[in-house]
Every structure is written in structure tokens, then in C-alpha cells.
Amino acid sequence: MDRSAPVFRVVIPARYASTRFPGKAVANLHGKPMIQHVYERAADSRAAEVIIATDDERVSQAAATFGAPVAMTSNLHESGTDRVAEVASHRGWQSDDIVVNVQGDAPTIPASSISLVAELLDRHPAADLATLCVPVTGRDDYSSPNVVKVVMDAEGRALYFSRSPIPAMGHGSDGFPQEVWRHLGIYAYRVGALQRLTAAPQCYLETTEKLEQLRALWLGMEIRVVVAPEVHGPDVDTPEDLAAAAAYLAGSADHG
């Protein structure tokens, strides 16, 4: 018997300030603010509700131009996860409710990936979080600290995330592992797990690797991981990334 589609919400944390690219959330991308692309993809994901969470009126004003709901949040948050948790708390969402954190710098994310990560969490009642990965096929990405890798157990539970090459080739081998997975920065949370995660202090693994999801593993939370079937285009951290996203979207339109 087929399971019915889960009820889930999407929160898109979006700052105006950015060290490498100030104002990127409202930067022009194919005639729209970048955040509008993210919102439209989330709206196509079958989410019951999509909310942009920000601490800046310029982002809020941009969202108003395309009719997106906005939650104004604290300017003291250190991460988008904290911003999502504030929205969940203020809205009074229940502990078992599912919320998906779609990063505001992901204008090319497929709507199907947003649905998939919510469905993955819904299928595994014991899981606290769910996320996605894609294969790493090149040695440069395998070695790059900018490419976050994940290893899972036989059931798809995350064992570890790292900026280092994992799994590493042992005994001095310079070969390439049979399976290497790149982590994609999208998460589905049960609201209770989200609140527990954001209330906990950072752990040394998180501060060493600069990877927030390691706090969840440190706390003993179960993170389910599945391979995303659709290609994910570039996220936007720099003006050069914005140009790459524009080229990706133009290519997608040409082949659509």
C-alpha cells in the first residue's frame, strides 16, 4: 500500500549580509531576485507552506514583490538552522512536524529534491533529520575541502561528514574509493529534533570541520541520507557563482 505524501513546510533562511557576496539574496538572476528562484522551486515541491526567514528589510521588501510570506527573525543567529528554529518556535509547530531548510543561496535546487528529503524523513519514524547526496566522480572534488563528503551505513544512516577525503584509501594507496558521496546542503528536520539541535552547544567536531550537522551526530541523532536523482546546479556564494547559476538556468531553459 502506498504511503500518502507527507505534510511538510519549507523555511528559506536568507541573509542580506554575506562576507563574500553582500546582498546576494536580492541579486538579479534572470530578471528576478535570486531568492525568488529559491522560493518558486520550494513552492513547486508540494510543501504545505513556504516561508522566507530573514533579519533584513531589504530581503523582506524583495520578497513582497513576488508575494512570498516572510518571517522577520533575530539578527544574532549564527546559522540558517537557528533562523529556521526561531520560525518553528514562533509559529508553534508541533514536535513531530516536518520542516525543510532550503538554503537561500540555492536557486537551481530541483523541487523534487525538496519533496524527496521530506518523504525520506517521513518514511523513517526513528530518524531526526534527513538529507541528500550525489556521487563524487573526480579526484579534485574528492580532495577539495570545499566539497563536503558523507559516509553512510548499509541502511542509509549517516556515519560521518567531512571536508577531508572520506572514505580514505588506506595503506598509502593513491587509488580512488569505489563510492564517494558529496553531501548536499538541504535538510528535513522533525521540529523537536531541530529545537534540541539548536539548543545544544557546538561540539569540537563541528568547530574543527566547520560542519553544523556534526553536532547532530555528536548528540546521537539519526540522519538519513539518500542519493538525489536529479542534477543540482551551482549554489551562489560569490558573484562568479551567480554567473554560473545564470548559465545553468539558461541551459536548462534551452533544453526544457
Short mmCIF file of N, CA and C in Angstrom, two decimals, residues 3 5 7 35 49 55-56 83-84 87 92-93 103 108 115 125 137 148-149 157 171 176 184 227 238 247 253:
data_model
loop_
_atom_site.label_atom_id
_atom_site.label_comp_id
_atom_site.label_asym_id
_atom_site.label_seq_id
_atom_site.Cartn_x
_atom_site.Cartn_y
_atom_site.Cartn_z
N ARG A 3 2.22 4.92 0.70
CA ARG A 3 2.07 5.93 1.73
C ARG A 3 1.58 7.22 1.09
N ALA A 5 1.52 11.27 0.63
CA ALA A 5 2.60 12.24 0.69
C ALA A 5 2.61 12.94 2.04
N VAL A 7 2.95 15.76 4.98
CA VAL A 7 2.75 17.20 5.13
C VAL A 7 4.05 17.80 5.66
N ILE A 35 16.51 35.16 -4.51
CA ILE A 35 15.66 34.47 -3.54
C ILE A 35 14.32 34.05 -4.15
N GLU A 49 3.47 24.92 3.10
CA GLU A 49 3.75 26.32 3.38
C GLU A 49 5.21 26.59 3.09
N ASP A 55 16.52 38.64 8.50
CA ASP A 55 16.66 39.68 9.51
C ASP A 55 16.84 41.04 8.86
N ASP A 56 16.58 41.13 7.57
CA ASP A 56 16.88 42.36 6.83
C ASP A 56 15.67 42.81 6.02
N ARG A 83 17.82 30.17 12.47
CA ARG A 83 16.73 31.01 11.94
C ARG A 83 15.48 30.16 11.71
N VAL A 84 15.65 28.96 11.16
CA VAL A 84 14.53 28.05 10.94
C VAL A 84 13.89 27.66 12.27
N VAL A 87 11.59 30.37 13.59
CA VAL A 87 10.30 30.37 12.89
C VAL A 87 9.41 29.26 13.44
N GLY A 92 4.62 27.92 16.55
CA GLY A 92 4.01 26.89 17.38
C GLY A 92 3.88 25.53 16.71
N TRP A 93 4.82 25.21 15.82
CA TRP A 93 4.76 23.92 15.15
C TRP A 93 5.03 22.80 16.14
N GLN A 103 18.32 26.29 1.60
CA GLN A 103 19.21 27.44 1.72
C GLN A 103 18.86 28.51 0.69
N THR A 108 19.05 26.91 -7.98
CA THR A 108 18.87 25.88 -9.01
C THR A 108 18.39 24.55 -8.41
N SER A 115 10.94 17.77 -2.03
CA SER A 115 9.93 16.76 -1.68
C SER A 115 10.60 15.48 -1.19
N PRO A 125 10.46 6.83 10.92
CA PRO A 125 9.99 7.49 12.15
C PRO A 125 11.07 7.66 13.21
N THR A 137 32.78 11.95 -8.52
CA THR A 137 33.41 11.15 -9.56
C THR A 137 34.82 11.62 -9.91
N VAL A 148 31.96 18.82 0.73
CA VAL A 148 31.70 18.05 1.95
C VAL A 148 31.29 16.64 1.56
N LYS A 149 31.99 15.67 2.13
CA LYS A 149 31.69 14.26 1.86
C LYS A 149 30.92 13.64 3.01
N ARG A 157 22.01 5.43 7.01
CA ARG A 157 22.18 6.36 8.13
C ARG A 157 23.57 6.98 8.05
N HIS A 171 46.65 2.38 3.74
CA HIS A 171 47.97 1.78 3.49
C HIS A 171 48.70 2.45 2.35
N PHE A 176 41.30 5.50 -5.97
CA PHE A 176 40.06 6.26 -5.73
C PHE A 176 39.04 5.28 -5.17
N LEU A 184 24.77 17.27 0.00
CA LEU A 184 24.05 18.45 -0.47
C LEU A 184 23.42 19.13 0.74
N VAL A 227 20.42 9.28 -2.16
CA VAL A 227 21.01 9.90 -3.35
C VAL A 227 19.94 10.68 -4.10
N THR A 238 29.46 33.52 -4.36
CA THR A 238 30.26 34.62 -4.89
C THR A 238 29.60 35.16 -6.17
N ALA A 247 24.14 30.84 -16.13
CA ALA A 247 24.44 29.97 -17.29
C ALA A 247 23.72 28.65 -17.17
N ALA A 253 16.76 26.13 -19.56
CA ALA A 253 15.64 26.65 -20.34
C ALA A 253 15.76 26.23 -21.80
#
